[in-house]
GROMACS .gro file of C-alpha atoms in nm:
model
  114
    1PRO     CA    1   0.000   0.000   0.000
    2THR     CA    2   0.107   0.356  -0.067
    3ARG     CA    3  -0.016   0.662   0.118
    4MET     CA    4   0.002   1.016  -0.014
    5LYS     CA    5  -0.108   1.303   0.207
    6ARG     CA    6  -0.200   1.495  -0.107
    7LYS     CA    7  -0.122   1.486  -0.477
    8LEU     CA    8   0.228   1.590  -0.578
    9GLU     CA    9   0.192   1.854  -0.847
   10SER     CA   10   0.481   1.949  -1.070
   11THR     CA   11   0.588   2.307  -1.127
   12LEU     CA   12   0.467   2.254  -1.483
   13PRO     CA   13   0.095   2.306  -1.544
   14ASN     CA   14  -0.133   2.002  -1.548
   15ILE     CA   15   0.126   1.749  -1.427
   16GLN     CA   16   0.055   1.540  -1.120
   17PHE     CA   17   0.262   1.241  -1.020
   18THR     CA   18   0.094   0.913  -0.942
   19PRO     CA   19   0.212   0.720  -0.635
   20GLU     CA   20   0.365   0.465  -0.875
   21GLU     CA   21   0.569   0.737  -1.047
   22VAL     CA   22   0.694   0.871  -0.713
   23ILE     CA   23   0.794   0.518  -0.610
   24LEU     CA   24   0.974   0.466  -0.944
   25ILE     CA   25   1.170   0.788  -0.889
   26HIS     CA   26   1.257   0.690  -0.531
   27ASP     CA   27   1.365   0.339  -0.630
   28SER     CA   28   1.571   0.471  -0.924
   29ILE     CA   29   1.766   0.714  -0.704
   30HIS     CA   30   1.853   0.434  -0.459
   31SER     CA   31   1.911   0.150  -0.707
   32LYS     CA   32   2.222  -0.063  -0.686
   33PRO     CA   33   2.389  -0.074  -0.930
   34GLN     CA   34   2.325   0.292  -0.998
   35LEU     CA   35   2.092   0.380  -1.283
   36ASP     CA   36   2.190   0.663  -1.515
   37SER     CA   37   1.833   0.757  -1.604
   38LEU     CA   38   1.466   0.677  -1.564
   39PHE     CA   39   1.168   0.693  -1.795
   40ILE     CA   40   0.836   0.853  -1.704
   41ARG     CA   41   0.560   0.935  -1.952
   42ASP     CA   42   0.786   0.862  -2.248
   43GLN     CA   43   1.054   1.106  -2.129
   44VAL     CA   44   1.406   1.038  -2.007
   45PHE     CA   45   1.537   1.200  -1.688
   46ASN     CA   46   1.906   1.174  -1.599
   47ILE     CA   47   1.999   1.082  -1.243
   48ASP     CA   48   2.289   1.287  -1.105
   49HIS     CA   49   2.528   1.082  -0.891
   50THR     CA   50   2.813   1.336  -0.893
   51GLY     CA   51   2.754   1.488  -0.548
   52VAL     CA   52   2.726   1.343  -0.199
   53CYS     CA   53   2.363   1.249  -0.270
   54SER     CA   54   2.200   1.119  -0.585
   55LYS     CA   55   1.927   1.340  -0.728
   56VAL     CA   56   1.699   1.378  -1.026
   57GLU     CA   57   1.472   1.653  -1.154
   58VAL     CA   58   1.147   1.526  -1.303
   59PHE     CA   59   0.904   1.774  -1.459
   60GLY     CA   60   1.048   2.059  -1.251
   61ILE     CA   61   1.048   1.875  -0.917
   62THR     CA   62   1.380   1.776  -0.755
   63PHE     CA   63   1.409   1.444  -0.570
   64VAL     CA   64   1.726   1.394  -0.365
   65GLU     CA   65   1.868   1.110  -0.160
   66GLN     CA   66   1.915   1.175   0.213
   67ASN     CA   67   2.268   1.289   0.296
   68LYS     CA   68   2.404   1.020   0.532
   69ASN     CA   69   2.669   1.259   0.666
   70LYS     CA   70   2.415   1.487   0.837
   71SER     CA   71   2.322   1.456   1.204
   72SER     CA   72   1.943   1.436   1.160
   73LYS     CA   73   1.727   1.138   1.251
   74PHE     CA   74   1.670   1.079   0.878
   75ALA     CA   75   2.046   1.068   0.815
   76LYS     CA   76   2.075   0.815   1.096
   77LEU     CA   77   1.802   0.605   0.930
   78ALA     CA   78   1.989   0.629   0.598
   79ARG     CA   79   2.313   0.515   0.766
   80GLN     CA   80   2.118   0.218   0.901
   81GLY     CA   81   2.024   0.123   0.545
   82LYS     CA   82   1.683   0.290   0.508
   83GLN     CA   83   1.621   0.457   0.175
   84VAL     CA   84   1.511   0.815   0.237
   85THR     CA   85   1.428   1.055  -0.047
   86TRP     CA   86   1.340   1.422  -0.013
   87ILE     CA   87   1.118   1.617  -0.251
   88VAL     CA   88   1.283   1.958  -0.227
   89THR     CA   89   1.130   2.193  -0.483
   90HIS     CA   90   0.765   2.143  -0.398
   91PRO     CA   91   0.608   2.431  -0.200
   92ASP     CA   92   0.597   2.190   0.095
   93TRP     CA   93   0.892   1.953   0.127
   94GLY     CA   94   0.813   1.586   0.089
   95LEU     CA   95   0.959   1.268   0.231
   96ILE     CA   96   0.956   0.923   0.072
   97MET     CA   97   1.048   0.610   0.269
   98PHE     CA   98   0.989   0.236   0.244
   99VAL     CA   99   0.871   0.130   0.591
  100LEU     CA  100   0.733  -0.165   0.782
  101LYS     CA  101   0.391  -0.078   0.923
  102ASP     CA  102   0.123  -0.309   1.057
  103SER     CA  103   0.332  -0.612   0.952
  104MET     CA  104   0.339  -0.490   0.590
  105PHE     CA  105   0.608  -0.311   0.392
  106GLN     CA  106   0.476   0.005   0.232
  107TYR     CA  107   0.594   0.331   0.088
  108LEU     CA  108   0.527   0.639   0.294
  109ILE     CA  109   0.500   0.954   0.085
  110TYR     CA  110   0.441   1.247   0.314
  111PHE     CA  111   0.448   1.622   0.268
  112LEU     CA  112   0.584   1.839   0.548
  113ASP     CA  113   0.393   2.160   0.607
  114ARG     CA  114   0.624   2.454   0.653
   0.00000   0.00000   0.00000
């Protein structure tokens, strides 16, 4: 199961991501071996692995892997092997994680109100 607090809208008009697309982006950023690109809606988006954290911009929205070198609780989770992705160019930041809840693995896609 996948939960979204609300629809993720791109900065481009009339583009909303489905939960499946958000999961594809998240999985692509964290894939081992690293993927160079991903395909959504017949378009190719290059994944940037040059910095400390992998990231990709899809339809004007940036998705970035959690920096494991930070001191936050999310960095600690990443160091423990959890895959944490931030949505950083949405008006409200978003968080994507694959978690165990109620004895089921599920993706948590949550937007943080600023």
